[in-house]
mmCIF file of C-alpha atoms in Angstrom:
data_model
loop_
_atom_site.group_PDB
_atom_site.id
_atom_site.type_symbol
_atom_site.label_atom_id
_atom_site.label_comp_id
_atom_site.label_asym_id
_atom_site.label_seq_id
_atom_site.Cartn_x
_atom_site.Cartn_y
_atom_site.Cartn_z
ATOM 1 C CA MET A 1 9.135 182.592 108.258
ATOM 2 C CA ARG A 2 5.716 184.107 107.606
ATOM 3 C CA LYS A 3 2.770 182.094 106.380
ATOM 4 C CA LEU A 4 1.764 182.780 102.778
ATOM 5 C CA VAL A 5 -1.977 183.244 102.447
ATOM 6 C CA GLU A 6 -3.877 183.707 99.200
ATOM 7 C CA ILE A 7 -6.924 185.946 99.506
ATOM 8 C CA TYR A 8 -9.668 186.587 96.967
ATOM 9 C CA THR A 9 -12.059 189.459 97.666
ATOM 10 C CA ASP A 10 -15.047 191.139 96.074
ATOM 11 C CA GLY A 11 -17.669 193.725 96.884
ATOM 12 C CA ALA A 12 -21.115 194.196 95.381
ATOM 13 C CA CYS A 13 -23.847 196.781 95.603
ATOM 14 C CA SER A 14 -27.542 196.724 94.781
ATOM 15 C CA GLY A 15 -27.847 200.338 93.756
ATOM 16 C CA ASN A 16 -24.846 202.605 94.209
ATOM 17 C CA PRO A 17 -25.369 203.724 96.899
ATOM 18 C CA GLY A 18 -27.627 201.006 98.211
ATOM 19 C CA LYS A 19 -27.455 197.668 99.967
ATOM 20 C CA GLY A 20 -23.976 196.207 99.682
ATOM 21 C CA GLY A 21 -22.165 192.971 100.320
ATOM 22 C CA TRP A 22 -18.563 191.916 100.600
ATOM 23 C CA ALA A 23 -16.844 188.530 100.607
ATOM 24 C CA ALA A 24 -13.424 186.946 100.846
ATOM 25 C CA VAL A 25 -11.912 183.512 100.435
ATOM 26 C CA LEU A 26 -8.709 182.912 102.404
ATOM 27 C CA ILE A 27 -6.468 179.985 101.464
ATOM 28 C CA TYR A 28 -3.554 178.672 103.511
ATOM 29 C CA LYS A 29 -2.089 175.350 102.363
ATOM 30 C CA ASP A 30 -5.085 172.963 102.287
ATOM 31 C CA THR A 31 -7.349 175.162 104.411
ATOM 32 C CA ARG A 32 -9.956 177.389 102.795
ATOM 33 C CA ARG A 33 -12.167 179.833 104.698
ATOM 34 C CA GLN A 34 -15.021 181.940 103.335
ATOM 35 C CA ILE A 35 -16.252 185.110 105.033
ATOM 36 C CA SER A 36 -18.892 187.625 103.988
ATOM 37 C CA GLY A 37 -21.148 190.375 105.241
ATOM 38 C CA ALA A 38 -23.488 193.160 104.193
ATOM 39 C CA GLU A 39 -24.406 196.770 104.936
ATOM 40 C CA ARG A 40 -27.657 198.635 104.329
ATOM 41 C CA GLU A 41 -26.499 201.924 102.805
ATOM 42 C CA THR A 42 -23.126 201.812 101.115
ATOM 43 C CA THR A 43 -21.258 201.930 97.809
ATOM 44 C CA ASN A 44 -19.488 199.397 95.645
ATOM 45 C CA ASN A 45 -16.076 200.941 96.391
ATOM 46 C CA ARG A 46 -16.696 200.770 100.144
ATOM 47 C CA MET A 47 -17.588 197.077 99.832
ATOM 48 C CA GLU A 48 -14.418 196.370 97.820
ATOM 49 C CA LEU A 49 -12.310 198.012 100.541
ATOM 50 C CA LEU A 50 -14.236 196.329 103.359
ATOM 51 C CA ALA A 51 -13.745 192.883 101.809
ATOM 52 C CA ALA A 52 -9.963 193.386 101.897
ATOM 53 C CA ILE A 53 -10.097 194.790 105.436
ATOM 54 C CA ARG A 54 -12.164 191.902 106.821
ATOM 55 C CA ALA A 55 -9.925 189.347 105.105
ATOM 56 C CA LEU A 56 -6.724 190.863 106.499
ATOM 57 C CA GLU A 57 -8.320 191.244 109.944
ATOM 58 C CA ALA A 58 -9.120 187.509 109.868
ATOM 59 C CA LEU A 59 -5.398 186.663 109.806
ATOM 60 C CA LYS A 60 -4.343 185.713 113.333
ATOM 61 C CA VAL A 61 -0.586 186.291 112.892
ATOM 62 C CA PRO A 62 1.475 188.570 110.619
ATOM 63 C CA CYS A 63 1.415 187.000 107.148
ATOM 64 C CA ASP A 64 2.554 187.433 103.592
ATOM 65 C CA ALA A 65 -0.624 187.780 101.559
ATOM 66 C CA LYS A 66 -1.386 187.684 97.859
ATOM 67 C CA LEU A 67 -4.670 189.555 97.640
ATOM 68 C CA TYR A 68 -6.611 189.138 94.396
ATOM 69 C CA SER A 69 -9.325 191.675 93.583
ATOM 70 C CA ASP A 70 -11.202 192.832 90.503
ATOM 71 C CA SER A 71 -11.256 196.355 91.947
ATOM 72 C CA ALA A 72 -8.883 198.729 90.181
ATOM 73 C CA TYR A 73 -9.777 201.267 92.897
ATOM 74 C CA LEU A 74 -8.401 198.992 95.619
ATOM 75 C CA CYS A 75 -5.352 197.647 93.766
ATOM 76 C CA ASN A 76 -4.332 201.004 92.283
ATOM 77 C CA GLY A 77 -4.580 202.608 95.700
ATOM 78 C CA PHE A 78 -1.481 200.635 96.653
ATOM 79 C CA ASN A 79 0.147 199.608 93.364
ATOM 80 C CA LYS A 80 0.104 203.132 91.927
ATOM 81 C CA GLY A 81 1.082 204.673 95.257
ATOM 82 C CA TRP A 82 -2.079 206.748 95.675
ATOM 83 C CA ILE A 83 -2.320 205.932 99.375
ATOM 84 C CA TYR A 84 1.238 207.078 100.109
ATOM 85 C CA ASN A 85 0.568 210.400 98.353
ATOM 86 C CA TRP A 86 -2.670 210.813 100.321
ATOM 87 C CA ILE A 87 -0.826 210.196 103.586
ATOM 88 C CA ARG A 88 1.859 212.741 102.635
ATOM 89 C CA ASN A 89 -0.887 215.223 101.697
ATOM 90 C CA GLY A 90 -2.828 214.810 104.948
ATOM 91 C CA TRP A 91 -5.411 212.494 103.317
ATOM 92 C CA LYS A 92 -6.096 214.939 100.500
ATOM 93 C CA THR A 93 -6.115 214.090 96.802
ATOM 94 C CA ALA A 94 -3.872 215.808 94.281
ATOM 95 C CA ALA A 95 -6.841 218.128 93.685
ATOM 96 C CA LYS A 96 -6.764 219.027 97.426
ATOM 97 C CA LYS A 97 -10.091 217.277 98.057
ATOM 98 C CA ASN A 98 -10.714 214.918 100.967
ATOM 99 C CA VAL A 99 -9.998 211.280 100.119
ATOM 100 C CA GLU A 100 -13.252 209.331 99.829
ATOM 101 C CA ASN A 101 -13.675 206.380 102.199
ATOM 102 C CA VAL A 102 -10.738 207.728 104.200
ATOM 103 C CA GLU A 103 -11.450 205.655 107.328
ATOM 104 C CA LEU A 104 -11.362 202.445 105.269
ATOM 105 C CA TRP A 105 -8.125 203.416 103.514
ATOM 106 C CA GLN A 106 -6.593 204.273 106.900
ATOM 107 C CA ARG A 107 -7.588 200.858 108.279
ATOM 108 C CA LEU A 108 -6.159 199.115 105.220
ATOM 109 C CA TYR A 109 -2.912 201.029 105.602
ATOM 110 C CA GLU A 110 -2.693 199.941 109.275
ATOM 111 C CA LEU A 111 -3.196 196.326 108.240
ATOM 112 C CA THR A 112 -0.413 196.556 105.634
ATOM 113 C CA ARG A 113 1.938 197.547 108.444
ATOM 114 C CA THR A 114 1.249 194.097 109.975
ATOM 115 C CA HIS A 115 0.913 191.999 106.827
ATOM 116 C CA ASN A 116 3.023 192.112 103.661
ATOM 117 C CA VAL A 117 0.354 192.393 100.972
ATOM 118 C CA GLU A 118 0.820 191.946 97.235
ATOM 119 C CA TRP A 119 -2.187 193.513 95.475
ATOM 120 C CA ILE A 120 -3.111 191.562 92.336
ATOM 121 C CA LYS A 121 -5.746 192.880 89.924
ATOM 122 C CA VAL A 122 -7.858 190.188 88.255
ATOM 123 C CA ALA A 123 -10.534 190.537 85.597
ATOM 124 C CA GLY A 124 -14.005 190.662 87.091
ATOM 125 C CA HIS A 125 -16.815 188.354 85.988
ATOM 126 C CA SER A 126 -14.488 186.214 83.864
ATOM 127 C CA ASP A 127 -13.050 182.728 84.293
ATOM 128 C CA ASN A 128 -11.460 183.232 87.735
ATOM 129 C CA GLU A 129 -13.314 180.666 89.826
ATOM 130 C CA LEU A 130 -12.480 182.170 93.222
ATOM 131 C CA ASN A 131 -13.235 185.748 92.161
ATOM 132 C CA ASN A 132 -16.592 184.527 90.853
ATOM 133 C CA LEU A 133 -17.207 182.716 94.147
ATOM 134 C CA CYS A 134 -16.541 185.949 96.063
ATOM 135 C CA ASP A 135 -18.939 187.810 93.798
ATOM 136 C CA LYS A 136 -21.612 185.166 94.452
ATOM 137 C CA LEU A 137 -21.016 185.267 98.238
ATOM 138 C CA ALA A 138 -21.151 189.098 98.310
ATOM 139 C CA ARG A 139 -24.435 189.127 96.386
ATOM 140 C CA GLN A 140 -25.800 186.363 98.602
ATOM 141 C CA ALA A 141 -24.906 188.432 101.700
ATOM 142 C CA ILE A 142 -27.048 191.277 100.309
ATOM 143 C CA THR A 143 -30.085 189.046 99.756
ATOM 144 C CA GLU A 144 -29.702 187.385 103.177
ATOM 145 C CA MET A 145 -29.462 190.709 105.041
ATOM 146 C CA LYS A 146 -32.337 191.096 107.473
#
């Protein structure tokens, strides 16, 4: 039986593009782990995707994961089947344009072949304590970047 892990993620950007940060909180039973990082020149969408990637990469064994994000871009990519259409279309959009952030989407897709991920959209900047914590950690990662 797989472990069930709850994951909260968020990405932030100071300017878009600009300096960006990402963060995740992983919860398994009574254990809680926080991870975060930053990049110099990036976008908000890239940070949202990277937060999910880094969280799933942190799992040491194949898991069932409930991943909570305030990013419609991230959640819709899977829940609305965008990613499966892109794969079928050779990583092109319905408009025959290249998919943006393709290398991040490809990495996420690889990770979903290891982990069973349920993508759960939450309201951003509301009363979700762990989403707000991720937002704070992502912003903190930006300010702490050397």
